[in-house]
Tab-separated table of C-alpha atoms in Angstrom:
chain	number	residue	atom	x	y	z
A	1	UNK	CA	119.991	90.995	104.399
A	2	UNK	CA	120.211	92.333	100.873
A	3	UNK	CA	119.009	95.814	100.128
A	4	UNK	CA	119.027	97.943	97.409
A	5	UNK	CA	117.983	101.370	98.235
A	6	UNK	CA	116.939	105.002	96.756
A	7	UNK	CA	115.656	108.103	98.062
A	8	UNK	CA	112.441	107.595	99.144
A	9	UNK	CA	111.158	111.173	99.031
A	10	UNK	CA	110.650	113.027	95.700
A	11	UNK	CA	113.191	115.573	94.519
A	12	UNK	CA	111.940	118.817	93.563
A	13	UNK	CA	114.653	120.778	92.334
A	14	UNK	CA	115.001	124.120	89.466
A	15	UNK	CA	115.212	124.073	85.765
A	16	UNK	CA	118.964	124.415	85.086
A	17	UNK	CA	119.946	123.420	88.183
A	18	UNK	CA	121.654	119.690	89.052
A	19	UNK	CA	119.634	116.966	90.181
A	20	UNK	CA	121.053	114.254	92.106
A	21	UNK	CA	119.806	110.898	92.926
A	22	UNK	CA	121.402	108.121	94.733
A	23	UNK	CA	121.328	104.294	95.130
A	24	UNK	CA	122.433	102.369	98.074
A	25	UNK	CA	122.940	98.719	98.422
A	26	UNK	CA	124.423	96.446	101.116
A	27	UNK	CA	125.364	92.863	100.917
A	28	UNK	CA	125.635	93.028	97.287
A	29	UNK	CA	128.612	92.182	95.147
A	30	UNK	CA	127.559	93.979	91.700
A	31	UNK	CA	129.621	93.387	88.312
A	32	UNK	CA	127.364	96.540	87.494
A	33	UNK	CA	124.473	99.159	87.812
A	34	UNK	CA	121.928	100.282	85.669
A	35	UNK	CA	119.624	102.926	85.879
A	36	UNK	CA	116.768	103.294	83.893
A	37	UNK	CA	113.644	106.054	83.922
A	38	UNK	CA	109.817	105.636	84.056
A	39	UNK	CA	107.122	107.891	83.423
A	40	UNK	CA	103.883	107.462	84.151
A	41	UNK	CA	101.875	104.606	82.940
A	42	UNK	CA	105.010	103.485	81.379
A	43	UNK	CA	107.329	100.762	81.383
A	44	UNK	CA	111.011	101.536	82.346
A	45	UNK	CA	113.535	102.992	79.894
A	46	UNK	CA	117.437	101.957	80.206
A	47	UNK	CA	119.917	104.682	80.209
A	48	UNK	CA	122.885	104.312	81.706
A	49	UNK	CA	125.012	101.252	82.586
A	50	UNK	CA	128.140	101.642	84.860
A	51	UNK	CA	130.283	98.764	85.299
A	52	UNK	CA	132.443	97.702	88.731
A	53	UNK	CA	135.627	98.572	87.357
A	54	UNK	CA	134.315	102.031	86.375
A	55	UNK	CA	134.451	105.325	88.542
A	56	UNK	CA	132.035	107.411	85.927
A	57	UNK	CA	129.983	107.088	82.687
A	58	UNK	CA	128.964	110.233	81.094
A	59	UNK	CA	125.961	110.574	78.625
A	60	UNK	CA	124.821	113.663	77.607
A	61	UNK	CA	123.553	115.398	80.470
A	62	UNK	CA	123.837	112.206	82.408
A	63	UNK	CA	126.677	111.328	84.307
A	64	UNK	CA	126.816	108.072	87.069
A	65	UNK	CA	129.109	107.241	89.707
A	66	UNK	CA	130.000	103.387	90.956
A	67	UNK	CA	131.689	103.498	94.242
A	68	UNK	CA	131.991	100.028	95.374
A	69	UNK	CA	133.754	100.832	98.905
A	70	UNK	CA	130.794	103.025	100.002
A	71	UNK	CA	128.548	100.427	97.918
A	72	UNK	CA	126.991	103.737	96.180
A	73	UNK	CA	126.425	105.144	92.526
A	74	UNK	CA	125.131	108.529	92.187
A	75	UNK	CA	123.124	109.736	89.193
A	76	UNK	CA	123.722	113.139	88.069
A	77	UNK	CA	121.394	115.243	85.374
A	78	UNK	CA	122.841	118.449	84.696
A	79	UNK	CA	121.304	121.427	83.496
A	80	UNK	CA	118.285	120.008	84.315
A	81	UNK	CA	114.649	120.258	82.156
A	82	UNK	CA	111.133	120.097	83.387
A	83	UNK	CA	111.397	116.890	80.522
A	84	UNK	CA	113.450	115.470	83.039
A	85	UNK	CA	110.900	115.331	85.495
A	86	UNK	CA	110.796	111.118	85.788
A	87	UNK	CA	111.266	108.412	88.045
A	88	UNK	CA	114.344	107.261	88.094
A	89	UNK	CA	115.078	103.327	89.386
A	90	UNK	CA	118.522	101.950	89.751
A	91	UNK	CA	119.194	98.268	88.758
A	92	UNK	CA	121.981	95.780	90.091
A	93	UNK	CA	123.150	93.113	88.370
A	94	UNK	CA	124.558	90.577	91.041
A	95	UNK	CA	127.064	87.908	90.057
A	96	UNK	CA	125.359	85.067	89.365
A	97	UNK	CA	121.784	86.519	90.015
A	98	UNK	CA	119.170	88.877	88.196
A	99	UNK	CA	118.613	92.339	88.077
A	100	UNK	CA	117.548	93.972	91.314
A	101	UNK	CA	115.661	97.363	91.337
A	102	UNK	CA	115.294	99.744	94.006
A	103	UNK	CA	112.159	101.397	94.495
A	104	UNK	CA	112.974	104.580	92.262
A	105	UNK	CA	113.242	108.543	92.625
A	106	UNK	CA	110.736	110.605	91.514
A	107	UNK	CA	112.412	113.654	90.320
A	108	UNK	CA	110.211	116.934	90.001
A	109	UNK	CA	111.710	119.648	87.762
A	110	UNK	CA	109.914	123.045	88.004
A	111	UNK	CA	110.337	125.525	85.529
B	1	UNK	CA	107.826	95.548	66.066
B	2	UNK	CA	109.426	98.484	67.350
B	3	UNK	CA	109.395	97.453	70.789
B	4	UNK	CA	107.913	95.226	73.538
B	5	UNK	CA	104.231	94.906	73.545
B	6	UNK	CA	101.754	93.859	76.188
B	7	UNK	CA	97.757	93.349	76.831
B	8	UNK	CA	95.556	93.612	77.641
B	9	UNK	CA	96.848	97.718	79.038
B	10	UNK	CA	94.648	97.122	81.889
B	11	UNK	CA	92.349	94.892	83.681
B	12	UNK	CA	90.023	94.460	86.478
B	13	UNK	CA	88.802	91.322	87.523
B	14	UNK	CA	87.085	90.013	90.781
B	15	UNK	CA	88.653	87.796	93.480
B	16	UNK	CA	88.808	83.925	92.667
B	17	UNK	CA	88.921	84.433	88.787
B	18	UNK	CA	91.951	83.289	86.753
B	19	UNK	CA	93.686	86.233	84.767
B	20	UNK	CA	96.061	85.806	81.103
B	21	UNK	CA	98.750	88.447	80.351
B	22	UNK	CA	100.396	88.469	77.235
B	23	UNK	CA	103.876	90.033	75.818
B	24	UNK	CA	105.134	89.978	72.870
B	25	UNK	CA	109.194	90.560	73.053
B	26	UNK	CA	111.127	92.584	70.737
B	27	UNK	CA	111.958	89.924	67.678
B	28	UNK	CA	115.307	88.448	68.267
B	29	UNK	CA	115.420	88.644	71.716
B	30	UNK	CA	115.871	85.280	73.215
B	31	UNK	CA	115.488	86.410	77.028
B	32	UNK	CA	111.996	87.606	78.704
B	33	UNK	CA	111.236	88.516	82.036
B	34	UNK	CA	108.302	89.229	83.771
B	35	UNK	CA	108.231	91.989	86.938
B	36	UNK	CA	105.846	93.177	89.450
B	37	UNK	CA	105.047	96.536	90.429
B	38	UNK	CA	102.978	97.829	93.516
B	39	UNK	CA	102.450	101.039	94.201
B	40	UNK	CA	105.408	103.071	95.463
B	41	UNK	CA	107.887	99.692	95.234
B	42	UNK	CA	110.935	98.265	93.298
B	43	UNK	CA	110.305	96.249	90.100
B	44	UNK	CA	109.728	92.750	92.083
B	45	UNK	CA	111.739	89.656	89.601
B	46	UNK	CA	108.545	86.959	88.892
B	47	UNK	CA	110.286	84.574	85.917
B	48	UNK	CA	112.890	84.506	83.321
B	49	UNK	CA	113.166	82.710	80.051
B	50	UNK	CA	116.526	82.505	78.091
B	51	UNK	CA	115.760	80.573	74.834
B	52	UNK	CA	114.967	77.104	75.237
B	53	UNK	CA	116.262	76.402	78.942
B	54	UNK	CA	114.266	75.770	81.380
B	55	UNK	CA	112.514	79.261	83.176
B	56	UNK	CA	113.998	80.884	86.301
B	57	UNK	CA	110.889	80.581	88.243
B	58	UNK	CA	112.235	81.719	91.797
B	59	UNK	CA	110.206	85.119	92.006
B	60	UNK	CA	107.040	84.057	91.314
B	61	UNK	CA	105.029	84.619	95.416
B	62	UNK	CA	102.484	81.648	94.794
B	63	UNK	CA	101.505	78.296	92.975
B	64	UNK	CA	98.408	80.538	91.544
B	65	UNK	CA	101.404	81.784	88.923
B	66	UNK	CA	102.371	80.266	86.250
B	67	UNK	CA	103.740	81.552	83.065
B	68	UNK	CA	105.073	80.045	79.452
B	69	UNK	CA	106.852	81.057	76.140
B	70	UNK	CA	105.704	79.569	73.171
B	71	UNK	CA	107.509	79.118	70.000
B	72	UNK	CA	110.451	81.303	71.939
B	73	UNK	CA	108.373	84.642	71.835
B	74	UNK	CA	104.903	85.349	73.080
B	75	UNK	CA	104.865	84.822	76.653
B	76	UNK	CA	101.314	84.871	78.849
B	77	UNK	CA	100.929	85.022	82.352
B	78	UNK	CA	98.180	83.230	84.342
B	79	UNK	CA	97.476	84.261	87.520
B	80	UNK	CA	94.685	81.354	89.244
B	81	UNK	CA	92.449	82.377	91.844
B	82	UNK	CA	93.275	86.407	91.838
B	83	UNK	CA	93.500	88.077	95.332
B	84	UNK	CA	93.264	91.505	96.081
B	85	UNK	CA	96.940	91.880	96.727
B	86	UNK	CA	97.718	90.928	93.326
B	87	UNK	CA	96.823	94.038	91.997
B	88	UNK	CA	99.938	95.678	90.755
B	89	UNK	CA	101.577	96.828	86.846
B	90	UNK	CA	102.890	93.559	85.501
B	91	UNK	CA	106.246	94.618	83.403
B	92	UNK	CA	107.703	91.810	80.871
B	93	UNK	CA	111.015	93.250	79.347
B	94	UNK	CA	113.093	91.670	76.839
B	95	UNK	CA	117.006	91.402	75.922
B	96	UNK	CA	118.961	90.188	73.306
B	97	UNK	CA	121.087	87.734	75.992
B	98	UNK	CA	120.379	87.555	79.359
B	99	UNK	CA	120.496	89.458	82.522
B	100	UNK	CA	123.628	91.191	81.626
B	101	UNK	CA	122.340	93.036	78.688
B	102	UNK	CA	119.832	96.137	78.512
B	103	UNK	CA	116.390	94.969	78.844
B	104	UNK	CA	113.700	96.984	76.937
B	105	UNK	CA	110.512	96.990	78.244
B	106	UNK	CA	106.849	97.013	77.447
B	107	UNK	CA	104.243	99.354	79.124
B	108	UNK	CA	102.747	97.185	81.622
B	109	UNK	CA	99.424	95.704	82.003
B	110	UNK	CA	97.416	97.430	85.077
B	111	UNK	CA	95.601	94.700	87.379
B	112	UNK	CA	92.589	95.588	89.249
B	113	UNK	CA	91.923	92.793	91.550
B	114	UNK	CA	88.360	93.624	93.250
């Protein structure tokens, strides 16, 4: 079956350190990822979009991965801010289909 | 407007009433979509509209949804006979294209189904 999938726990990590978050999927052919972050009572904001034919896009403080033989992208915030502290959802976009979300990563930056 | 707008921001009903949602899309945009989202899950697809074609209709769970865009823009959501498991956030995001390009949100409308 097809599955998209993100850590399930929350992330707690400290202010200026790196926070990590990554997206699984199987049985998926994506031309590309999104991922987007939602605070509370919020709709989803888009952020980064990382195409198949692209190892890493950098924004920022941001910086995604696309590896499409271990059918993974990693999400990377540097330096991190208790600002950052979000949920953060990755998106597929499968050829052909819609945009598939995972569940999202709540991310907990303590100062 | 600035950005994608929805109402009502919440809403609790009882079980067996009908329910309307309503977004308004970013002007311009000629795709909206409409998500569900329980607690603790994924944004779950409901319906699509890309100008004047005919919806994508393949995510929405029951008969007791329906949805339309008039006029290109507004779009409302009717959900018939609410059950309790139909409480969730209801997204609509818009896009200038389709599912290839960045959709922008609204904030959700919270429904309480009692």
């Amino acid at each position: 079956s097809q599955k998209i999938e993100q850590n399930s726990e929350a992330l707690n990590i400290q202010e200026g350190k790196t926070a990590t978050l990554t997206c699984n999927y199987t049985n998926y052919s994506p031309a590309y990822l999104q991922w987007y972050r939602q605070d509370p009572g919020r709709g989803p904001v888009f952020l980064l979009l990382i195409r198949e034919n692209e190892k890493e896009k950098r924004k920022e403080r941001l910086k995604v991965t696309f590896d499409t033989t271990l059918k993974q992208s990693l999400f990377h915030i540097t330096a991190s801010q208790p600002a950052d502290s979000a949920t953060y959802l990755c998106a597929l976009y499968n050829q052909g289909g819609k945009l598939i979300f995972g569940q999202g990563t709540e991310l907990s930056v303590k100062p | 407007g600035a950005g994608v707008s929805q109402s009502p921001s919440n809403k609790v009903t009882e079980k067996g009433k009908d329910v309307e949602l309503r977004c308004d899309p970013i002007s311009g945009h000629t795709a909206l979509y409409w998500y569900r989202q329980s607690l603790g899950q994924g944004l779950e697809f409901l319906i699509y509209f890309q100008g004047n074609s005919a919806p994508d209709k393949s995510g929405l769970p029951s008969d007791r949804f329906s949805a339309e865009r008039t006029g290109g823009s507004v779009s409302t959501l009717t959900i018939q006979r609410t059950q309790q498991e139909d409480s969730a956030v209801y997204l609509c995001a818009s896009s200038q294209g389709d599912f290839q390009e960045t959709q922008y949100f609204g904030p959700g409308t919270r429904l309480l189904v009692l």
